[in-house]
């Protein structure tokens, strides 16, 4: 890696992380994303914005989330000490709410009166519906028809929170199609609508904005691990779909050269199985989709593949552009875990730590043992446990051949 | 630069009328039928043709063109295949301008220079890449320009006076005014609003201005033809193709004749 890089200066004024990022949107949306960029810069400079955000993160979300020493998992692997950053204890059960709060406060500042969001597993949809209820704004959540069928409890949650869930039947009827439909809504309702994007992707300034809102994870983690262990971790570990929880954990450590940043992608049925994984960084190549240039799962003609993961939250053919840059630069390393490995890690964590993780961080859990053993007993790992597994019990039961 | 486009607009001006720009999706419903459709359009009255190339995630399209894109991909439509259709069209038609229209990623995978070279070799005259705003189009614009082809830019109701110079910087061919905020195939705006919008653009550029989005019938096309240099019609033709099956070339030609007659019959205002 190049020590002279000014990581914190990225993205540049054009929203670029090296060749990645940018603003690849139709002209109709271009003035809107420029407007959003201005409004976000103003909000960032306004202490009142931060004060309101901090208060809500504390009292509504329940931050700071604990830093937990996973003692039995550490003993199980017999290697480095493993700590969990427990973002699964947040209100709504995942890290998604950190970003949604930031974006809805921005929507309010901009005078927007209607919220739209896309969702895959439903966690970002639930978090968007939650903050919309909290701030009294109507919310429409686009969700693939296939995902609606897979994630009925979250659809009902969104309805309870007053959101309208619109089924998307185009394409493969999953997350990327939901994002297409949300963009179509936005381009139609330009005057009053704020689009809350759920991951650190999309046109600039979304990747930066989502990273900044999620960086509360890494800021807390850095402070907590210094307090507990008196030093920085050797490894910061997180799962990667679009990559918002990972960039949130990584970014506050990015200039700490001794901290290895490791992301774990969803390898589905295996990286070697065509169109049956969701590992954009390990199995894709750069291209343009959903407003940014980044690594994408695609065929030789540039058509986007659907991909696959047992985890609906990782089942996305792209990845945030900053991760593409971190990969190319070598500052972060990206591994992968298959559906089966994630399932095994999910069960192990439940059985020996008494924590049912979401299937997304179960992918990071699937690699933590090897990393712990490689580092040895003097090593130190902070892993983001970014979501809880309640939403996944039906999927897991199904995969295990059990009826509930 | 863009000789067929420039020549066609000069011709339209000499006839004191607006042109009809017809959109069709290549490989919809299949390669050979879409070539027949393409060949039938000029005689039916299309002055300029936009040939869509399919993309898996067409995020600015309404349901009609989304479905056309899905049909084209199922039929094996690729960017190289689309270039091949255009070159076969050019064997018999040397004058009708062809604009390739689609999304950035297929072009990016081919490479900007390879795309421009292939487009020139096939006999295309320009391209519209929907998700490349001016801030992101420099590579493809220069590559096309190097081949004497135009990158057509879009102006929209959200393109305010402060932004308009950014859109007009370095643009050639014509300016495409997307008359409504929304996806393709939505509602058309009224003629007064279109007239005001075109007048605003005309104050800022000498290029011809085409107006599109939401134009579905002869009355709307005639209204737009009174105020614009060309009227773009897409989803309506795509719907006809979707419904007609094997009869698509004749059916869409009939629809193009209807709209062309309306455009040709319109008296230009001002």
XYZ file of C-alpha atoms in Angstrom:
674
model
C 0.000 0.000 0.000
C 0.995 3.575 -0.592
C 1.520 5.414 2.685
C 1.354 8.782 0.975
C -2.270 8.378 0.072
C -4.587 10.797 1.816
C -7.363 8.339 2.430
C -9.564 10.769 4.251
C -9.602 13.174 1.309
C -11.524 10.679 -0.787
C -13.727 10.921 -2.690
C -12.552 13.886 -4.777
C -14.839 16.706 -5.888
C -16.245 14.542 -8.692
C -17.102 11.804 -6.218
C -14.244 9.574 -7.361
C -12.267 7.034 -5.420
C -9.525 6.613 -8.014
C -11.396 5.353 -11.091
C -14.461 4.318 -9.049
C -17.541 6.178 -7.886
C -18.767 9.171 -9.874
C -22.293 10.259 -10.805
C -23.673 8.029 -13.542
C -27.276 9.178 -13.535
C -29.710 10.508 -16.126
C -29.573 14.274 -16.601
C -32.936 14.657 -14.832
C -31.346 13.445 -11.593
C -28.048 15.275 -11.986
C -29.234 18.610 -10.530
C -30.733 16.641 -7.627
C -27.531 14.854 -6.712
C -25.627 18.146 -6.974
C -28.221 19.715 -4.675
C -27.874 16.818 -2.244
C -24.101 17.218 -2.246
C -24.437 20.896 -1.328
C -27.012 20.198 1.371
C -24.864 17.444 2.855
C -21.788 19.678 2.956
C -23.805 22.355 4.763
C -25.191 19.842 7.236
C -21.719 18.481 7.938
C -20.552 21.973 8.814
C -23.509 22.605 11.123
C -23.007 21.668 14.789
C -26.797 21.557 15.267
C -27.046 18.740 12.706
C -24.431 16.688 14.538
C -26.000 17.418 17.918
C -29.391 16.174 16.758
C -27.823 13.113 15.144
C -25.773 12.274 18.239
C -28.780 12.606 20.509
C -30.884 10.289 18.382
C -28.073 7.761 18.040
C -27.817 7.652 21.823
C -31.459 7.703 22.866
C -33.276 6.198 19.887
C -30.745 3.755 18.440
C -29.024 2.848 21.703
C -25.459 3.812 20.853
C -22.699 3.285 21.591
C -23.137 -0.378 20.835
C -21.077 -2.621 23.158
C -17.652 -4.058 22.395
C -17.933 -7.664 23.509
C -15.094 -10.115 24.098
C -16.267 -13.367 22.480
C -14.449 -15.505 24.985
C -15.781 -18.914 24.069
C -15.363 -18.363 20.345
C -11.781 -17.238 21.062
C -11.195 -20.427 23.096
C -12.838 -22.503 20.385
C -10.329 -21.379 17.776
C -7.386 -21.087 20.167
C -5.948 -18.057 18.413
C -6.304 -14.294 18.540
C -8.763 -12.607 20.868
C -12.025 -12.021 19.046
C -14.180 -9.021 19.890
C -17.627 -8.363 18.474
C -18.751 -4.808 17.786
C -22.384 -5.382 18.604
C -24.316 -3.346 16.088
C -26.944 -6.064 16.088
C -28.168 -4.579 19.375
C -29.210 -1.355 17.664
C -32.863 -0.413 17.394
C -34.289 -2.371 14.404
C -31.566 -4.990 14.761
C -28.787 -3.890 12.430
C -26.414 -1.095 11.492
C -28.790 0.209 8.801
C -30.496 2.638 11.187
C -27.278 4.709 11.624
C -27.431 5.743 7.991
C -31.209 6.140 7.799
C -31.207 8.604 10.683
C -28.540 10.726 9.027
C -30.342 10.745 5.705
C -33.765 11.580 7.097
C -32.335 14.483 9.071
C -30.875 15.681 5.777
C -34.229 15.167 4.039
C -35.863 17.349 6.677
C -33.247 20.086 6.243
C -33.858 20.015 2.487
C -37.613 20.384 2.973
C -38.391 17.046 1.340
C -41.773 15.615 2.262
C -41.685 12.058 0.942
C -39.214 9.213 1.515
C -38.410 6.347 -0.816
C -36.037 3.436 -0.254
C -35.071 0.109 -1.789
C -34.659 -3.047 0.212
C -33.502 -6.616 -0.296
C -33.841 -8.562 2.939
C -35.991 -5.810 4.331
C -33.579 -4.502 6.985
C -32.943 -1.210 5.228
C -36.645 -1.009 4.396
C -37.531 -1.488 8.059
C -34.950 1.097 9.130
C -36.237 3.588 6.525
C -39.833 2.949 7.568
C -38.793 3.407 11.195
C -37.173 6.808 10.761
C -40.019 7.893 8.468
C -42.505 7.047 11.211
C -40.333 8.849 13.759
C -40.272 12.017 11.643
C -43.799 11.805 10.293
C -42.954 11.453 6.605
C -44.709 9.082 4.195
C -42.431 6.284 3.034
C -42.538 4.016 -0.012
C -40.242 0.996 0.008
C -39.444 -0.811 -3.254
C -38.845 -4.504 -2.791
C -38.475 -7.305 -5.301
C -41.500 -9.608 -5.527
C -39.228 -12.585 -4.893
C -37.819 -10.952 -1.742
C -41.321 -10.043 -0.516
C -42.143 -13.732 -0.630
C -38.887 -14.665 1.182
C -39.116 -11.964 3.858
C -42.752 -11.711 4.876
C -42.109 -10.741 8.528
C -40.142 -7.671 7.444
C -42.872 -6.707 4.960
C -45.383 -6.786 7.813
C -43.005 -4.776 10.019
C -42.774 -2.076 7.351
C -46.554 -2.021 7.079
C -46.889 -1.681 10.860
C -44.525 1.276 10.672
C -46.832 2.920 8.146
C -44.730 2.383 5.034
C -46.104 1.273 1.697
C -44.175 -1.681 0.270
C -44.311 -1.750 -3.527
C -43.560 -5.063 -5.216
C -41.062 -4.918 -8.077
C -41.547 -7.570 -10.748
C -39.074 -6.391 -13.392
C -35.813 -8.238 -14.036
C -35.089 -10.881 -11.425
C -37.421 -9.162 -8.920
C -34.717 -8.795 -6.253
C -32.595 -6.002 -4.738
C -31.002 -4.570 -7.890
C -34.415 -4.371 -9.547
C -35.822 -2.673 -6.447
C -33.043 -0.092 -6.743
C -33.881 0.469 -10.423
C -37.498 1.061 -9.481
C -36.575 3.461 -6.664
C -34.468 5.439 -9.144
C -37.462 5.522 -11.525
C -39.615 6.877 -8.720
C -37.016 9.514 -7.875
C -36.665 10.680 -11.480
C -40.479 11.037 -11.594
C -40.929 12.795 -8.226
C -37.985 15.151 -8.270
C -39.480 18.020 -6.309
C -40.615 16.470 -3.035
C -38.861 13.098 -2.708
C -35.725 12.069 -0.826
C -34.209 8.722 -1.757
C -32.593 6.987 1.233
C -30.051 4.614 -0.325
C -29.211 1.779 2.033
C -25.624 1.027 1.186
C -22.404 2.893 0.462
C -23.095 2.897 -3.274
C -25.084 4.963 -5.790
C -24.175 8.321 -7.293
C -21.944 10.738 -5.367
C -22.484 11.906 -2.629
C -24.202 8.714 -1.423
C -21.087 6.521 -1.010
C -19.374 9.245 1.028
C -22.488 10.185 2.967
C -23.384 6.617 3.899
C -19.750 5.960 4.861
C -19.730 9.026 7.078
C -22.984 8.077 8.811
C -21.800 4.486 9.330
C -18.352 5.544 10.537
C -19.834 5.857 14.005
C -19.234 2.086 14.141
C -15.493 2.363 13.615
C -15.074 5.483 15.752
C -16.681 3.753 18.713
C -14.816 0.518 18.031
C -11.456 2.265 17.919
C -12.081 4.032 21.215
C -13.511 0.933 22.896
C -10.724 -1.443 21.880
C -8.067 1.056 22.973
C -9.795 1.277 26.327
C -10.145 -2.502 26.695
C -6.856 -3.709 25.278
C -4.686 -0.618 25.275
C -3.911 -1.039 21.615
C -5.409 -1.122 18.144
C -6.571 -4.439 16.690
C -4.510 -6.390 14.185
C -7.586 -6.998 12.068
C -10.895 -5.193 11.534
C -13.294 -7.682 9.969
C -16.732 -7.277 8.388
C -19.018 -8.834 5.806
C -19.551 -7.066 2.484
C -22.630 -6.834 0.296
C -22.816 -3.217 -0.781
C -20.377 -2.703 2.049
C -21.871 -0.044 4.328
C -21.172 -1.797 7.626
C -17.652 -2.661 6.480
C -16.751 0.851 5.332
C -18.241 2.179 8.571
C -15.930 -0.077 10.575
C -12.892 0.356 8.321
C -12.815 4.066 7.723
C -11.769 5.277 11.192
C -8.898 2.753 11.049
C -7.865 3.561 7.505
C -4.771 5.555 8.427
C -3.727 3.050 11.101
C -1.393 1.095 8.895
C -0.958 -1.720 11.387
C -4.668 -2.546 11.247
C -5.489 -4.999 8.476
C -8.919 -4.363 6.998
C -10.625 -7.554 5.864
C -14.002 -7.811 4.167
C -15.827 -11.073 3.505
C -18.026 -11.388 0.436
C -20.800 -13.894 -0.158
C -19.494 -16.788 -2.259
C -22.946 -18.407 -2.469
C -22.552 -21.848 -3.975
C -18.880 -21.126 -4.723
C -16.848 -18.515 -6.612
C -16.399 -21.035 -9.412
C -20.123 -21.450 -10.006
C -21.287 -19.004 -12.697
C -23.914 -16.539 -11.481
C -24.377 -18.411 -8.181
C -22.411 -16.114 -5.897
C -22.543 -12.444 -4.912
C -18.800 -11.694 -4.681
C -18.396 -8.624 -6.897
C -14.827 -7.905 -5.768
C -13.592 -11.480 -6.024
C -15.584 -12.596 -9.035
C -16.614 -9.448 -10.917
C -15.010 -6.662 -12.910
C -15.392 -2.875 -13.012
C -18.420 -1.381 -14.718
C -21.216 1.170 -14.293
C -24.483 0.516 -12.475
C -26.806 2.439 -10.163
C -24.946 5.688 -10.454
C -21.380 4.567 -9.827
C -18.424 2.813 -11.371
C -17.395 -0.169 -9.284
C -16.773 -3.908 -9.400
C -19.879 -5.677 -10.724
C -21.043 -9.184 -11.464
C -21.631 -9.054 -15.200
C -21.284 -11.040 -18.379
C -18.896 -10.275 -21.241
C -21.496 -7.993 -22.855
C -21.827 -5.818 -19.765
C -25.217 -7.212 -18.764
C -25.564 -7.373 -14.988
C -25.910 -10.813 -13.402
C -28.379 -11.515 -10.622
C -25.926 -13.382 -8.422
C -26.921 -15.461 -5.442
C -26.395 -15.621 -1.694
C -28.303 -17.321 1.101
C -28.147 -13.907 2.725
C -30.599 -11.568 1.021
C -28.641 -8.610 2.431
C -25.490 -9.610 0.540
C -27.357 -10.668 -2.605
C -26.370 -7.660 -4.732
C -24.245 -7.709 -7.911
C -22.266 -4.590 -7.031
C -20.271 -3.156 -4.136
C -19.617 0.348 -2.857
C -16.976 2.149 -4.960
C -14.674 2.867 -2.026
C -14.246 -0.879 -1.503
C -13.272 -1.248 -5.163
C -10.581 1.335 -4.568
C -9.434 -0.214 -1.277
C -9.130 -3.555 -3.054
C -7.084 -2.235 -5.988
C -4.831 -0.221 -3.691
C -4.255 -3.204 -1.431
C -5.292 -1.283 1.702
C -8.096 -3.752 2.345
C -8.269 -7.438 1.607
C -11.423 -9.199 0.485
C -12.117 -12.832 1.263
C -15.314 -14.781 0.713
C -17.459 -17.402 2.428
C -19.985 -19.781 0.891
C -23.601 -20.281 1.936
C -22.630 -23.494 3.730
C -19.728 -21.888 5.570
C -21.945 -19.013 6.679
C -24.620 -21.434 7.875
C -22.092 -23.382 9.927
C -20.721 -20.174 11.471
C -24.271 -18.980 12.192
C -24.957 -22.148 14.176
C -21.615 -22.111 15.987
C -22.097 -18.525 17.140
C -25.594 -19.313 18.390
C -24.429 -22.443 20.240
C -21.295 -21.181 21.958
C -21.846 -17.442 22.315
C -25.609 -17.381 22.755
C -25.919 -14.829 19.971
C -27.971 -15.553 16.860
C -26.226 -13.478 14.212
C -27.739 -12.363 10.930
C -26.659 -14.412 7.929
C -24.699 -11.390 6.681
C -22.145 -11.201 9.541
C -22.181 -15.015 9.619
C -20.045 -14.689 6.475
C -17.438 -12.728 8.445
C -17.744 -15.251 11.283
C -16.957 -17.991 8.774
C -13.475 -16.511 8.234
C -12.722 -15.319 11.766
C -11.364 -18.686 12.946
C -8.666 -18.928 10.287
C -7.651 -15.324 10.839
C -7.513 -15.874 14.619
C -5.312 -18.935 14.204
C -3.041 -17.179 11.756
C -2.547 -14.268 14.160
C -2.020 -16.531 17.162
C -2.939 -15.887 20.825
C -1.292 -12.477 20.926
C -3.452 -11.258 18.074
C -6.546 -9.067 18.322
C -9.568 -9.006 16.017
C -12.555 -6.672 15.990
C -15.438 -8.064 13.981
C -18.584 -6.121 13.247
C -21.598 -8.165 14.211
C -23.742 -5.900 12.106
C -27.132 -7.568 12.424
C -29.162 -10.006 14.438
C -30.530 -13.220 13.035
C -34.194 -13.131 14.014
C -35.129 -12.244 10.433
C -33.206 -15.257 9.130
C -34.654 -18.099 11.165
C -37.002 -19.187 8.356
C -34.232 -19.175 5.766
C -31.922 -21.096 8.069
C -34.589 -23.631 9.024
C -35.261 -24.162 5.338
C -31.560 -24.619 4.555
C -31.233 -27.108 7.407
C -34.311 -29.020 6.257
C -36.262 -28.177 9.425
C -39.873 -27.089 9.707
C -40.911 -24.324 12.117
C -19.248 16.397 -38.005
C -22.369 14.221 -37.961
C -23.064 14.801 -41.602
C -26.225 12.761 -41.886
C -27.717 14.418 -38.800
C -26.786 17.918 -39.941
C -27.969 17.217 -43.474
C -31.279 15.822 -42.229
C -32.043 18.830 -40.040
C -31.085 21.161 -42.923
C -33.477 19.235 -45.136
C -36.266 19.478 -42.546
C -35.668 23.208 -42.325
C -35.939 23.547 -46.096
C -39.303 21.804 -45.909
C -40.393 24.115 -43.059
C -41.404 21.208 -40.905
C -40.347 19.267 -37.862
C -38.932 15.763 -38.115
C -40.112 12.518 -36.578
C -37.500 10.627 -34.589
C -38.617 7.029 -34.126
C -37.182 4.852 -31.372
C -37.017 1.082 -31.636
C -35.214 -1.549 -29.594
C -32.816 -3.666 -31.635
C -33.459 -7.412 -31.332
C -37.070 -6.832 -30.286
C -38.717 -9.256 -30.846
C -35.671 -10.871 -32.514
C -32.720 -9.844 -34.670
C -34.174 -10.435 -38.145
C -37.613 -9.005 -37.383
C -36.039 -5.922 -35.828
C -33.937 -5.460 -38.977
C -37.149 -5.594 -41.027
C -38.665 -2.994 -38.697
C -35.598 -0.784 -39.008
C -35.701 -1.020 -42.804
C -39.418 -0.173 -42.875
C -39.154 2.987 -40.768
C -37.732 5.542 -43.259
C -40.348 4.815 -45.943
C -43.052 5.089 -43.290
C -41.866 8.578 -42.442
C -39.214 8.326 -39.749
C -36.704 11.109 -40.398
C -34.172 9.941 -37.830
C -34.028 6.582 -36.024
C -32.907 5.862 -32.494
C -31.816 2.244 -32.256
C -31.905 1.060 -28.660
C -29.344 -1.468 -27.518
C -30.534 -3.582 -24.584
C -29.338 -3.398 -20.983
C -30.312 -5.580 -18.037
C -31.009 -2.571 -15.791
C -32.600 0.236 -17.829
C -33.336 2.559 -14.934
C -34.737 5.510 -16.898
C -37.272 3.420 -18.806
C -40.937 2.836 -18.153
C -42.494 -0.623 -18.445
C -42.751 -0.632 -22.286
C -39.049 -0.212 -22.993
C -38.030 -2.281 -19.946
C -39.929 -5.209 -21.415
C -38.510 -4.551 -24.883
C -35.034 -4.664 -23.355
C -35.814 -7.995 -21.680
C -37.163 -9.419 -24.952
C -34.074 -8.234 -26.829
C -31.710 -9.823 -24.316
C -33.667 -13.084 -24.491
C -33.309 -12.923 -28.280
C -29.531 -12.681 -27.896
C -29.219 -8.936 -28.458
C -25.665 -7.725 -27.874
C -23.983 -4.452 -28.689
C -21.992 -6.107 -31.494
C -25.181 -7.662 -32.813
C -26.814 -4.225 -32.837
C -23.870 -2.796 -34.787
C -24.332 -5.621 -37.275
C -28.018 -4.741 -37.741
C -27.117 -1.121 -38.389
C -24.500 -2.043 -40.983
C -27.021 -4.268 -42.779
C -29.518 -1.379 -42.722
C -26.871 0.903 -44.227
C -26.483 -1.417 -47.231
C -29.745 -0.020 -48.558
C -30.195 3.311 -46.741
C -27.349 5.799 -46.959
C -29.119 8.896 -45.649
C -31.333 8.256 -42.609
C -29.414 9.186 -39.461
C -29.061 6.392 -36.896
C -28.545 7.197 -33.221
C -27.564 4.323 -30.932
C -29.288 4.624 -27.564
C -28.682 2.783 -24.329
C -26.767 2.642 -21.066
C -23.117 3.050 -20.156
C -22.078 -0.407 -19.014
C -22.307 -2.334 -22.295
C -20.361 0.519 -23.918
C -17.820 0.538 -21.093
C -17.238 -3.200 -21.459
C -16.677 -2.825 -25.198
C -14.449 0.187 -24.554
C -15.141 3.763 -25.632
C -12.816 3.687 -28.641
C -13.930 0.257 -29.806
C -17.544 1.399 -29.483
C -16.943 4.574 -31.478
C -14.984 2.685 -34.115
C -17.645 -0.016 -34.445
C -20.427 2.584 -34.585
C -18.644 4.460 -37.355
C -17.929 1.272 -39.272
C -21.574 0.200 -38.981
C -22.796 3.542 -40.295
C -24.270 5.003 -37.124
C -24.213 8.759 -36.692
C -24.288 9.292 -32.968
C -25.191 7.892 -29.593
C -27.273 8.725 -26.549
C -25.969 7.152 -23.351
C -28.715 7.745 -20.824
C -26.667 7.384 -17.637
C -23.724 9.489 -18.752
C -24.379 13.097 -17.721
C -21.928 15.703 -19.067
C -19.744 15.242 -15.991
C -19.100 11.592 -16.920
C -19.190 11.513 -20.730
C -15.775 12.888 -21.723
C -14.239 9.542 -22.768
C -17.091 8.463 -24.987
C -17.690 11.977 -26.325
C -14.071 12.302 -27.436
C -14.021 8.791 -28.863
C -17.181 9.431 -30.876
C -15.963 12.865 -31.893
C -12.751 11.309 -33.162
C -14.863 9.265 -35.566
C -16.948 12.250 -36.601
C -19.957 11.015 -34.600
C -22.093 12.974 -32.153
C -22.816 12.276 -28.535
C -26.357 13.592 -28.166
C -27.007 15.194 -24.787
C -30.263 15.433 -22.899
C -31.734 18.540 -21.302
C -34.600 18.114 -18.849
C -37.011 20.223 -16.813
C -34.501 20.030 -13.953
C -31.708 21.436 -16.137
C -31.992 25.028 -14.962
C -30.342 28.068 -16.509
C -27.316 27.721 -14.266
C -26.721 24.174 -15.456
C -27.673 24.512 -19.114
C -24.201 25.734 -20.205
C -22.710 22.523 -18.763
C -25.072 20.472 -20.929
C -24.391 22.554 -24.049
C -20.591 22.551 -23.696
C -19.081 20.553 -26.549
C -22.391 19.157 -27.778
C -22.959 18.381 -31.466
C -25.783 16.980 -33.599
C -28.916 18.094 -31.796
C -30.191 18.611 -28.269
C -32.767 16.181 -26.919
C -35.239 17.840 -24.564
C -36.769 15.307 -22.189
C -40.004 17.195 -21.643
C -41.159 15.569 -18.420
C -39.468 14.398 -15.258
C -39.980 10.686 -15.214
C -39.354 7.505 -17.126
C -40.082 6.863 -20.787
C -43.706 6.306 -21.705
C -45.198 8.647 -19.099
C -47.527 11.588 -19.682
C -46.779 14.262 -22.275
C -46.630 17.925 -21.332
C -48.839 20.537 -22.937
C -47.728 22.412 -26.030
C -47.400 25.717 -24.186
C -44.973 24.271 -21.691
C -43.033 22.613 -24.491
C -42.913 25.857 -26.450
C -41.552 27.726 -23.444
C -38.945 25.051 -22.817
C -37.795 24.951 -26.431
C -37.607 28.750 -26.539
C -35.379 28.700 -23.451
C -33.058 26.159 -25.082
C -33.047 28.037 -28.388
C -31.839 31.165 -26.633
C -28.818 29.194 -25.472
C -27.927 27.109 -28.549
C -28.090 27.117 -32.323
C -28.430 23.338 -32.406
C -31.731 21.748 -33.440
C -33.934 20.802 -30.481
C -35.864 17.530 -30.416
C -38.620 17.009 -27.846
C -39.564 13.639 -26.468
C -41.053 11.634 -23.592
C -44.749 10.920 -23.412
C -45.690 11.604 -27.062
C -48.194 8.860 -27.875
C -50.614 9.965 -30.576
C -50.948 12.130 -33.639
C -52.450 15.083 -31.804
C -49.604 15.216 -29.303
C -47.018 14.724 -32.039
C -48.561 17.528 -34.110
C -48.591 19.824 -31.096
C -44.910 19.203 -30.373
C -44.058 19.557 -34.079
C -45.325 23.144 -33.934
C -42.635 24.135 -31.494
C -39.695 21.724 -31.863
C -37.311 20.817 -34.676
C -38.102 17.149 -34.163
C -40.457 15.009 -32.126
C -39.225 11.767 -30.521
C -41.667 8.872 -30.213
C -40.627 5.635 -28.561
C -42.844 3.698 -26.181
C -45.862 3.851 -28.522
C -43.941 2.134 -31.312
C -42.449 -0.355 -28.868
C -45.955 -1.206 -27.639
C -47.119 -1.829 -31.203
C -44.160 -4.140 -31.775
C -44.912 -5.989 -28.536
C -48.513 -6.599 -29.567
C -48.033 -7.395 -33.238
C -45.658 -10.359 -33.013
C -44.647 -11.540 -36.492
C -46.615 -8.693 -38.080
C -44.538 -6.104 -36.208
C -42.791 -4.528 -39.255
C -46.081 -3.742 -41.019
C -47.878 -2.767 -37.828
C -45.212 -0.361 -36.613
C -44.839 1.106 -40.104
C -48.558 1.905 -40.069
C -48.197 3.637 -36.698
C -45.151 5.579 -37.897
C -47.108 6.701 -41.012
C -49.893 7.979 -38.750
C -47.546 9.995 -36.544
C -45.422 11.147 -39.433
C -48.506 12.510 -41.186
C -49.400 14.400 -38.020
C -45.882 15.838 -37.720
C -45.739 16.767 -41.414
C -49.148 18.391 -41.259
C -48.260 20.593 -38.337
C -47.640 24.247 -39.110
C -44.525 25.506 -37.402
C -45.160 28.338 -35.014
C -42.856 31.321 -34.889
